[in-house]
GROMACS .gro file of C-alpha atoms in nm:
model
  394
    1UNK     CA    1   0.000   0.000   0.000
    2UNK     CA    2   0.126   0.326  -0.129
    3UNK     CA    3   0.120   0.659   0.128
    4UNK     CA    4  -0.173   0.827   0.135
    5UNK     CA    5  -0.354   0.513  -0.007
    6UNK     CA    6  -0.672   0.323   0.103
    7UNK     CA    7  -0.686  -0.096   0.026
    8UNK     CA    8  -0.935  -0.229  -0.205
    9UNK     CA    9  -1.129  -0.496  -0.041
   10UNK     CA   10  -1.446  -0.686  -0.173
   11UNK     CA   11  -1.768  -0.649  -0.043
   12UNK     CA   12  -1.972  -0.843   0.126
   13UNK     CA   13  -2.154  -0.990   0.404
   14UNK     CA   14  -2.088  -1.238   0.681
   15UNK     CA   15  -2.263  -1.348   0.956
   16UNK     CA   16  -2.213  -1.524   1.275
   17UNK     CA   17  -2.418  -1.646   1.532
   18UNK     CA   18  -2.344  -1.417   1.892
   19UNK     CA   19  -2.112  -1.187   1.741
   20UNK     CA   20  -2.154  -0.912   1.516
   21UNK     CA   21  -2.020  -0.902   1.186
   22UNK     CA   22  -1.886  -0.603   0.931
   23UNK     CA   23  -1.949  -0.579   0.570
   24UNK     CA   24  -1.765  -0.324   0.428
   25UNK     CA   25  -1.583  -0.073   0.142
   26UNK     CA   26  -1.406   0.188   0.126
   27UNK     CA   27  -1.674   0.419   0.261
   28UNK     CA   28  -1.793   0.367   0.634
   29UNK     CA   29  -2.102   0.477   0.486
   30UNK     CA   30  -2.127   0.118   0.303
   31UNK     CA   31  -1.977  -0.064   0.609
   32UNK     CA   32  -2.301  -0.201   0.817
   33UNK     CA   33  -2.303  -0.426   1.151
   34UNK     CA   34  -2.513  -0.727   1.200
   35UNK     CA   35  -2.723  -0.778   1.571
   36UNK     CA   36  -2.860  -0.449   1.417
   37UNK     CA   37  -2.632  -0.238   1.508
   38UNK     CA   38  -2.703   0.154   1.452
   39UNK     CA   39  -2.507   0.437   1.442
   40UNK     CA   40  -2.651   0.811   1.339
   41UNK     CA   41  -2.263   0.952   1.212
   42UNK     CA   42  -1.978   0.772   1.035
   43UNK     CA   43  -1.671   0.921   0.899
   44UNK     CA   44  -1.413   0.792   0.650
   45UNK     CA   45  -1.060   0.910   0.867
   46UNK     CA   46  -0.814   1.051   0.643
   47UNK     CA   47  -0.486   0.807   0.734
   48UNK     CA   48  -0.480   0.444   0.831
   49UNK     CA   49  -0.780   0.280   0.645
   50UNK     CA   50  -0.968   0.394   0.907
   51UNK     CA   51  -1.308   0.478   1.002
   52UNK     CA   52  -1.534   0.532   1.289
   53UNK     CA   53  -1.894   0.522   1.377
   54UNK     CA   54  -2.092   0.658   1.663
   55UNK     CA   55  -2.382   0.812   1.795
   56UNK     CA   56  -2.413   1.096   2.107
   57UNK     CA   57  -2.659   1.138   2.354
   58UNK     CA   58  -2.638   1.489   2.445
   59UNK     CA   59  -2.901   1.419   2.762
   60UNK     CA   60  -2.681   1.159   2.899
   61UNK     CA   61  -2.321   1.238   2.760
   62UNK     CA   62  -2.301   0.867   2.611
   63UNK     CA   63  -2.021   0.852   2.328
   64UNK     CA   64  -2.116   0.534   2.194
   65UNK     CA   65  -1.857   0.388   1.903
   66UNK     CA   66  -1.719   0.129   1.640
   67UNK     CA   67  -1.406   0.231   1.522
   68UNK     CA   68  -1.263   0.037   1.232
   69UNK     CA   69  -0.921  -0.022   1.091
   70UNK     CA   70  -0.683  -0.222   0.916
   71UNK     CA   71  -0.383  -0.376   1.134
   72UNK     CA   72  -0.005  -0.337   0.958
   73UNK     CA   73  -0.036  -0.709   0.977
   74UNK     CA   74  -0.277  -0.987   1.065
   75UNK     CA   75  -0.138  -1.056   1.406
   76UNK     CA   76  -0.132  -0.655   1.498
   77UNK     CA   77  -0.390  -0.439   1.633
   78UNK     CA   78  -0.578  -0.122   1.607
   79UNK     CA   79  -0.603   0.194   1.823
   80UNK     CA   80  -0.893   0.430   1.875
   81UNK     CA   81  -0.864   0.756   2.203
   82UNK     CA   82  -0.917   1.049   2.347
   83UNK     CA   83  -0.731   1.306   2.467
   84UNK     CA   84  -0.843   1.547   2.675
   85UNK     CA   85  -0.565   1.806   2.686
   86UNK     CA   86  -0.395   1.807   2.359
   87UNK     CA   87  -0.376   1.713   2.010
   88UNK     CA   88  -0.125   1.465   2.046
   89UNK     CA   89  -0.031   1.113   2.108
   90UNK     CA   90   0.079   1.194   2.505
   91UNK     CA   91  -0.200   1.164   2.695
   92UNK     CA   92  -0.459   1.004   2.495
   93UNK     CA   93  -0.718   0.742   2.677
   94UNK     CA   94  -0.729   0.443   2.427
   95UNK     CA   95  -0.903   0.179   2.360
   96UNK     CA   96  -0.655  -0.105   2.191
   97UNK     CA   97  -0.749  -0.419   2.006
   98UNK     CA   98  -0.530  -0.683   1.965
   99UNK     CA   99  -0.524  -1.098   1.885
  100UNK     CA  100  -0.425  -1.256   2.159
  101UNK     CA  101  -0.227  -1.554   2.221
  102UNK     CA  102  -0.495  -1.803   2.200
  103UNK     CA  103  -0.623  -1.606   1.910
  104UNK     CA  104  -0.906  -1.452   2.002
  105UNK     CA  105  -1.009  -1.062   1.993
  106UNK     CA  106  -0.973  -0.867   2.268
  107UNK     CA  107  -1.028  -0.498   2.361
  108UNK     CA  108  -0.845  -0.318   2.672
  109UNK     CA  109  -0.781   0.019   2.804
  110UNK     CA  110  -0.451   0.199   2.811
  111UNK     CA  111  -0.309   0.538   2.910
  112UNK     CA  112  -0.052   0.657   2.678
  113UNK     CA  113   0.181   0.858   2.936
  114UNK     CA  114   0.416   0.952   2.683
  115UNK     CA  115   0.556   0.752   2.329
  116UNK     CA  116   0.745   0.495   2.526
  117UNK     CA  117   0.503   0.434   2.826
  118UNK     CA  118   0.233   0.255   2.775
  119UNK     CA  119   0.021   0.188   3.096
  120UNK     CA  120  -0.281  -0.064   3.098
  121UNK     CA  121  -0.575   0.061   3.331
  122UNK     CA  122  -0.888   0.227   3.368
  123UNK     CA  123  -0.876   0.539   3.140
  124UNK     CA  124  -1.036   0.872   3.306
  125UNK     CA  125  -1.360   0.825   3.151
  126UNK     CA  126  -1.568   0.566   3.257
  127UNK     CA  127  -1.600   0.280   2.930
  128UNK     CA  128  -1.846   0.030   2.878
  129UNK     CA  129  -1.964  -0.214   2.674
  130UNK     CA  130  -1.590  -0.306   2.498
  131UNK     CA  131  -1.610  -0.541   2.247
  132UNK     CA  132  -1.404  -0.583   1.982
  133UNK     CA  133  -1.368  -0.865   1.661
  134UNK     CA  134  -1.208  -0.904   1.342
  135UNK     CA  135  -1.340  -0.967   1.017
  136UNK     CA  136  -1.169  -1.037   0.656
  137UNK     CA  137  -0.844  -0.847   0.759
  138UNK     CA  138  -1.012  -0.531   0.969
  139UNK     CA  139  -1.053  -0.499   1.292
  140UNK     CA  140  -1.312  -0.306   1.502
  141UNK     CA  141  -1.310  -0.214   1.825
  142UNK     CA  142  -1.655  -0.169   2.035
  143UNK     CA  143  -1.745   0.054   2.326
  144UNK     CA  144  -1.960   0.322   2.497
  145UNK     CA  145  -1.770   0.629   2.708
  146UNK     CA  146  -1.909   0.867   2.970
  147UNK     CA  147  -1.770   1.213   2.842
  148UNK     CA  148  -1.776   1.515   3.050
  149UNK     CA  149  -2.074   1.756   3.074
  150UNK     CA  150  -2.077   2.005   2.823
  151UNK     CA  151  -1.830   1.840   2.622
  152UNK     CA  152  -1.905   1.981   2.252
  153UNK     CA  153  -1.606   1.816   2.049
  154UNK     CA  154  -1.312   1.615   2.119
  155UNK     CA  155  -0.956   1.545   2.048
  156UNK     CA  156  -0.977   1.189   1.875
  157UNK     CA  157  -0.583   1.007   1.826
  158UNK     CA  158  -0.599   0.676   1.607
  159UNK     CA  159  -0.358   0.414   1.547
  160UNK     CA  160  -0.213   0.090   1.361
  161UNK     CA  161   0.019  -0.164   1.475
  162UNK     CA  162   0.209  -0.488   1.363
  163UNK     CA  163   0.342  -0.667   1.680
  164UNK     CA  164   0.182  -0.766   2.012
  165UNK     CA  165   0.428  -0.863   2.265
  166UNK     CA  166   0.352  -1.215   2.431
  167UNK     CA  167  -0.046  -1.157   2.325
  168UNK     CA  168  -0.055  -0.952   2.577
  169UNK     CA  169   0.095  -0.605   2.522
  170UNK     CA  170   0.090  -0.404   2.191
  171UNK     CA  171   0.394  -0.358   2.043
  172UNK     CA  172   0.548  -0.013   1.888
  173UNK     CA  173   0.373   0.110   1.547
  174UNK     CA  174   0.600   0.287   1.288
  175UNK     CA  175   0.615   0.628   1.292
  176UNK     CA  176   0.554   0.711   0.898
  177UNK     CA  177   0.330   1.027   0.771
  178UNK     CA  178   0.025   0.865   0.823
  179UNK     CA  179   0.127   0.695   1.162
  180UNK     CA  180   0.210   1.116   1.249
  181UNK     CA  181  -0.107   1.263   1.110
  182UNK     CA  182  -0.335   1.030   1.234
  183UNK     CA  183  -0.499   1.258   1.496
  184UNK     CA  184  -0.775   1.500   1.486
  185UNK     CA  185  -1.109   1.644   1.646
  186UNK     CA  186  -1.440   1.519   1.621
  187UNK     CA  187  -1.727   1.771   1.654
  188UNK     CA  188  -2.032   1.653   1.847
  189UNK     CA  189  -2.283   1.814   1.744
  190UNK     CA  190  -2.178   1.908   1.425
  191UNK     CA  191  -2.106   1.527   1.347
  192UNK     CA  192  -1.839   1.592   1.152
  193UNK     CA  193  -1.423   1.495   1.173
  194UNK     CA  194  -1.197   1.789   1.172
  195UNK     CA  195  -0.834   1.727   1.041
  196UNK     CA  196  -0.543   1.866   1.271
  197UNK     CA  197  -0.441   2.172   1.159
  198UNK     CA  198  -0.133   2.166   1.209
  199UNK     CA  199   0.004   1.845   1.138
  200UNK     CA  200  -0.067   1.876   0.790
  201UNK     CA  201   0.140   2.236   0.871
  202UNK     CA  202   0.423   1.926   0.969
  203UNK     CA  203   0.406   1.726   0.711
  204UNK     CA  204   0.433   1.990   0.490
  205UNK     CA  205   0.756   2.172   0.678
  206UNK     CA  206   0.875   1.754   0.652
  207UNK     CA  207   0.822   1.782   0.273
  208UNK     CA  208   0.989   2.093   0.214
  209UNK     CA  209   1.304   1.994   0.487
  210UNK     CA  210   1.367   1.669   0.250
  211UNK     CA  211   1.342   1.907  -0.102
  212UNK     CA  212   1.558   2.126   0.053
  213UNK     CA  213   1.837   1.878   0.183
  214UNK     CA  214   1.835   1.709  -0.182
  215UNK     CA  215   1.853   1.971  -0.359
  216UNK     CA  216   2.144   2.139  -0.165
  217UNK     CA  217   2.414   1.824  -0.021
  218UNK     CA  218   2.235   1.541  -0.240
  219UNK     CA  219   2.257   1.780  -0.583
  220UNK     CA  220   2.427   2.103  -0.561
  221UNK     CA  221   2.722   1.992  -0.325
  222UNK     CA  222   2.854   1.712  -0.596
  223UNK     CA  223   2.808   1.850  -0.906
  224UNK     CA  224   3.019   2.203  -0.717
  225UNK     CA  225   3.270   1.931  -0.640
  226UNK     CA  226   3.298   1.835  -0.962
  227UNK     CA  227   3.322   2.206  -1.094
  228UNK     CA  228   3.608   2.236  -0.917
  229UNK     CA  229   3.758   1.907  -0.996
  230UNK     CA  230   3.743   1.938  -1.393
  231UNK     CA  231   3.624   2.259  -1.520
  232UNK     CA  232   3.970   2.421  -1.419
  233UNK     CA  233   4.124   2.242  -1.693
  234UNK     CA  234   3.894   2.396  -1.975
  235UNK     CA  235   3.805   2.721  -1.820
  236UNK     CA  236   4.037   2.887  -1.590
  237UNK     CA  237   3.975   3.103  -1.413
  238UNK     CA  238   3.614   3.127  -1.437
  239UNK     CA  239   3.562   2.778  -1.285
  240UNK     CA  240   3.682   2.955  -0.975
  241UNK     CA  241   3.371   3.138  -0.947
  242UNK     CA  242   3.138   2.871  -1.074
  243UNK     CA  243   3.248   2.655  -0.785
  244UNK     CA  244   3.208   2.939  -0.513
  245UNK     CA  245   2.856   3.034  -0.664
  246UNK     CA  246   2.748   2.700  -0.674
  247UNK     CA  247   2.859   2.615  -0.311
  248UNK     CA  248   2.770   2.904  -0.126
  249UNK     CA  249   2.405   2.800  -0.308
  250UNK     CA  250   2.424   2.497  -0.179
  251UNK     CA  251   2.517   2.625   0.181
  252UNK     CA  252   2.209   2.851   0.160
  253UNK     CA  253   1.993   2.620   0.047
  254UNK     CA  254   2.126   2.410   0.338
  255UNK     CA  255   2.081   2.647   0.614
  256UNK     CA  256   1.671   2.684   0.511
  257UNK     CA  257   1.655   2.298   0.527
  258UNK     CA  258   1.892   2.268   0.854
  259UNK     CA  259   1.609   2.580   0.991
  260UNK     CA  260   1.295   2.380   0.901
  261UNK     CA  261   1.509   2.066   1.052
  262UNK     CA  262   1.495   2.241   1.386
  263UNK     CA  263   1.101   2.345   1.329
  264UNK     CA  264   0.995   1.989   1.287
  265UNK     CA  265   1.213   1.915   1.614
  266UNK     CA  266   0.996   2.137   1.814
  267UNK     CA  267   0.653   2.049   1.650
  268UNK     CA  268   0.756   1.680   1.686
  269UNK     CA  269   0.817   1.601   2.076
  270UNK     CA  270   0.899   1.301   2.126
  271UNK     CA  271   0.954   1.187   1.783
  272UNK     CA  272   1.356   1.079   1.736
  273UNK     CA  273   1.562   1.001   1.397
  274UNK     CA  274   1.828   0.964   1.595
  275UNK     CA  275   2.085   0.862   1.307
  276UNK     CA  276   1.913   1.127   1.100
  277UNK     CA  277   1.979   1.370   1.301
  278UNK     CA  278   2.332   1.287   1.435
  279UNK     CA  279   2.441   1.272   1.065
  280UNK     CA  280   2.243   1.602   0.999
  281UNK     CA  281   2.458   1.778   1.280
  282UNK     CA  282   2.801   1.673   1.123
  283UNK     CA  283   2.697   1.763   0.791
  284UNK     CA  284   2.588   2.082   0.869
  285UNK     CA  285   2.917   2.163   1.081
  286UNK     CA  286   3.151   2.020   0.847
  287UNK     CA  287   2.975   2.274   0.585
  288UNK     CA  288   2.985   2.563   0.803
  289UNK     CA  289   3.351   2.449   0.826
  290UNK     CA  290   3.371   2.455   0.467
  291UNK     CA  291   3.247   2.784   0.372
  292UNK     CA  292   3.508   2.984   0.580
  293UNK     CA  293   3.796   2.811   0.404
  294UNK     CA  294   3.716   3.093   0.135
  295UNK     CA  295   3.837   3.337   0.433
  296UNK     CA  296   4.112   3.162   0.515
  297UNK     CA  297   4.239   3.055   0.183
  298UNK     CA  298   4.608   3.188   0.175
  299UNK     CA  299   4.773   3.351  -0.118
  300UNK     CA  300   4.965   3.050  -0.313
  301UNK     CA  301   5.329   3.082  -0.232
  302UNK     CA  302   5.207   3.092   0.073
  303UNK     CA  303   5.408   2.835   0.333
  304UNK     CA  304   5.040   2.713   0.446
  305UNK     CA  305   4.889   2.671   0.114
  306UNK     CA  306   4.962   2.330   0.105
  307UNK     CA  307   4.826   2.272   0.452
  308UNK     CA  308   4.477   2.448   0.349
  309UNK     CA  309   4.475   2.246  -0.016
  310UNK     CA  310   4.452   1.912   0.220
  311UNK     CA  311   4.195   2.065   0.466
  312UNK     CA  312   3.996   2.227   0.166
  313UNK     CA  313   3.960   1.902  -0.033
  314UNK     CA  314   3.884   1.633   0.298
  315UNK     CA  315   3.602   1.869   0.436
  316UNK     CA  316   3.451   1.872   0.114
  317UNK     CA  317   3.445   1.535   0.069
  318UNK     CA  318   3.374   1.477   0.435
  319UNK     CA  319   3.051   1.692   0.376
  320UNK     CA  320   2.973   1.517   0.002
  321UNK     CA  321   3.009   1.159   0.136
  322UNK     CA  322   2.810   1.256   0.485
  323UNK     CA  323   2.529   1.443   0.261
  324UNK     CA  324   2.439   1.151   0.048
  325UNK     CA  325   2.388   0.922   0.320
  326UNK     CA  326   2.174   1.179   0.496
  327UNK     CA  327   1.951   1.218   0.174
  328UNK     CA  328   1.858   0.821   0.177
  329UNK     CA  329   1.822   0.825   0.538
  330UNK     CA  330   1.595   1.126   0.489
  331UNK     CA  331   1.399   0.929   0.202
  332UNK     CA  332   1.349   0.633   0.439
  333UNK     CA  333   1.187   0.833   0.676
  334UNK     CA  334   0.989   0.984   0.412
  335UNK     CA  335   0.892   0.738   0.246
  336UNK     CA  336   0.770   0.912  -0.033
  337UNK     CA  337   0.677   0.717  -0.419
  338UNK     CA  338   0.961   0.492  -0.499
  339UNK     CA  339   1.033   0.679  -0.827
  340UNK     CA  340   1.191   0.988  -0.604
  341UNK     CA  341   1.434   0.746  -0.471
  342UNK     CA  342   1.499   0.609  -0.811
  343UNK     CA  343   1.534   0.917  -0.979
  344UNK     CA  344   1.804   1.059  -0.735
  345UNK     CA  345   1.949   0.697  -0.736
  346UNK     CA  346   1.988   0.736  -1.158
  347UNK     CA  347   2.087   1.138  -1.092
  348UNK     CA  348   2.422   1.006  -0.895
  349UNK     CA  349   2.499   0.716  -1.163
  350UNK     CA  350   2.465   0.937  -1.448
  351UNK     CA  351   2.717   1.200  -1.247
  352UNK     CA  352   2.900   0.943  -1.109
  353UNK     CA  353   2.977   0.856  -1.486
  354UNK     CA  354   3.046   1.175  -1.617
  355UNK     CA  355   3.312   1.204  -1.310
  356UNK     CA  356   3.469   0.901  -1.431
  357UNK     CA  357   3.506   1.012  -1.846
  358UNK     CA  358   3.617   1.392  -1.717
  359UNK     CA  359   3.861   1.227  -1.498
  360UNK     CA  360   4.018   1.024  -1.784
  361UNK     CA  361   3.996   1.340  -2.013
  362UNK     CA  362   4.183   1.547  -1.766
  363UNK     CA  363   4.442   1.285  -1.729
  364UNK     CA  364   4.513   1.204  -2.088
  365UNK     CA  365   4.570   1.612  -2.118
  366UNK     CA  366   4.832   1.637  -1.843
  367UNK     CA  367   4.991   1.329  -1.963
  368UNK     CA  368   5.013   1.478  -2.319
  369UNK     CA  369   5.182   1.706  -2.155
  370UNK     CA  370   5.569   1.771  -2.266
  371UNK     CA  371   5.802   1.659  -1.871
  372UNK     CA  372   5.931   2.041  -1.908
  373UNK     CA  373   5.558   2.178  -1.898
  374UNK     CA  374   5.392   1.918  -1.637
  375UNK     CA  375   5.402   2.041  -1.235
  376UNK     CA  376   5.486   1.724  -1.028
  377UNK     CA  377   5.352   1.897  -0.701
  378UNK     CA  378   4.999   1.898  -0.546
  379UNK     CA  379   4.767   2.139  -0.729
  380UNK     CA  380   4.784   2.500  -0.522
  381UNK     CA  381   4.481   2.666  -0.614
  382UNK     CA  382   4.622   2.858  -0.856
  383UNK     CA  383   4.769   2.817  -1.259
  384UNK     CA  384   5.061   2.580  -1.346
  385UNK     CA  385   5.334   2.766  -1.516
  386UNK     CA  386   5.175   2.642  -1.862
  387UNK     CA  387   4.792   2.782  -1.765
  388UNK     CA  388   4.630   2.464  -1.709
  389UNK     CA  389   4.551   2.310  -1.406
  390UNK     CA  390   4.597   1.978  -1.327
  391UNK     CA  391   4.395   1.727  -1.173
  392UNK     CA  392   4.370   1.712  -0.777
  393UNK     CA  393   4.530   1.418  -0.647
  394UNK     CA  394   4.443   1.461  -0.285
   0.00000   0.00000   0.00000
């Protein structure tokens, strides 16, 4: 199943004797429960193949639900909750339904203290009535809940998993775009499901932090490299210029995405890529790093020239080698359509290649070269004595 895509299933009915049975689609308002079952609102959730049914007595404060959902896997379970202080995960009274050892369906109550503590109990709202089955690869979860007087709308938190721990405990769920997003409010009286604001404000600041990153350490970064590397030997000096005006893009470029990093960090508590990030930091040091060597560069005769020339060329490739492995560990938390990753997969073979038929060009021109013309030493910077440069070889 692609992101931001539903599963086709086939509809229609089953029925079993003392338990009551789903037929459904992709629209809750085709998905009907047996024992006659009624509920006055449904609403097709926007992530997870989800959906969720339910009535309110406004006289009583009964919630009364069936919330519906496909596991990750067969053997996983399903997540439905309220939270009554935020918008979040933290905090959220769930209801979570799960096979269990023996196989059969079962429905409990957890509080959701924070992403790694997950508490059984009773939940501060009094449930009743939790049931829960599972029928032709969805699960659905059961129950009735005492809200607060006066309570108008509230702050619903969904969830899929693929692991339960012993049959007893449900295990972690990933934590992909829809995993994120799948939150929202649910207005009582209104009967309606209101997206989150602003997690789709997140997932697009996570959108535009990847296009960013690519487009400055996974693009702009190599092919400056290989300005530097090659051009010199068919346009000197202006591939001086080209390579500063390319990097210092790049390094601007990076500084938005490294910015919008740091926004996601605070919208996201809780939420680690710890790899991701780690990498991220180096990068972005060894590329602050980088950009005052065009302070410090020394004039060529210059005793330290050579000193800079070999802390010049290993930061740079420090910072290209540490920005493509950033960009695929970026695209696997993305996880956007597999032709991105493809593309920028064919984008560094096709450079890769033209780095390897420059380099042979530039060598086959030095070693044409008459022995009284060539410059045995490292390349400074600057002009050989017969206006070409010659390849770097550090």
């Amino acid at each position: 199943m692609g992101l931001y895509q539903t599963c086709c299933v086939i509809l229609y009915f089953m029925f079993l004797i003392l338990k009551p049975e789903l037929s459904y689609s992709m629209s809750c308002t085709s998905q009907k429960f047996t024992k006659n079952i009624l509920y006055e609102h449904c609403n097709d959730l926007p992530h997870l193949n989800s959906y969720i049914h339910w009535n309110y007595n406004s006289k009583d404060f009964t919630f009364n639900l069936a919330f519906v959902a496909t596991p990750t896997k067969p053997d996983g379970w399903i997540a439905w909750g309220i939270n009554p202080n935020a918008t979040g995960m933290v905090g959220t009274q769930a209801l979570i339904a799960f096979k269990q050892s023996n196989g059969s369906i079962v429905a409990k109550t957890f509080k959701l203290n924070s992403y790694k503590s997950i508490v059984p109990g009773e939940l501060a709202y009094r449930v009743t009535n939790v049931e829960a089955m599972y029928s032709n690869g969805m699960m659905v979860i059961f129950a009735s809940v005492k809200l607060p007087e006066g309570m108008t709308e509230l702050n619903q938190v969904w969830q899929v998993g693929s692991s339960v721990l012993n049959g007893t405990f449900p295990g972690i769920h990933d934590f992909q775009p829809e995993n994120l997003n799948s939150k929202g409010k649910l207005d009582l009286m209104k009967g309606k499901s209101i997206s989150n604001g602003s997690e789709d404000s997140r997932l697009k600041n996570r959108n535009i932090h990847g296009i960013l990153n690519v487009v400055s350490w996974g693009i702009l970064f190599p092919i400056g490299i290989m300005i530097a590397r090659y051009l010199r030997t068919f346009a000197d000096p202006v591939w001086f210029y080209v390579h500063v005006a390319c990097q210092l893009s790049s390094y601007t470029i990076g500084v938005a995405g490294w910015a919008t990093g740091l926004k996601l960090g605070n919208q996201s508590k809780g939420i680690e890529y710890t790899s991701h990030r780690d990498f991220g930091i180096a990068l972005f040091s060894l590329a602050t790093l980088q950009v005052f060597a065009l302070f410090l560069r020394p004039k060529k005769d210059h005793k330290y020239r050579f000193y800079w020339n070999m802390y010049h060329h290993g930061v740079g490739y420090g910072v290209l080698v540490l920005g493509i492995i950033n960009v695929f560990k970026g695209l696997e938390i993305l996880q956007p359509e597999s032709k991105w990753k493809l593309a920028y997969i064919i984008f560094l073979s096709i450079l890769g290649g033209i780095a390897l038929i420059l380099e042979a060009i530039t060598w086959t021109i030095v070693l044409k070269k008459k022995p009284g013309k060539s410059n045995n030493k490292l390349y400074d910077g600057q002009n050989g004595s017969n206006g070409r440069q010659q390849p770097l070889t550090s």
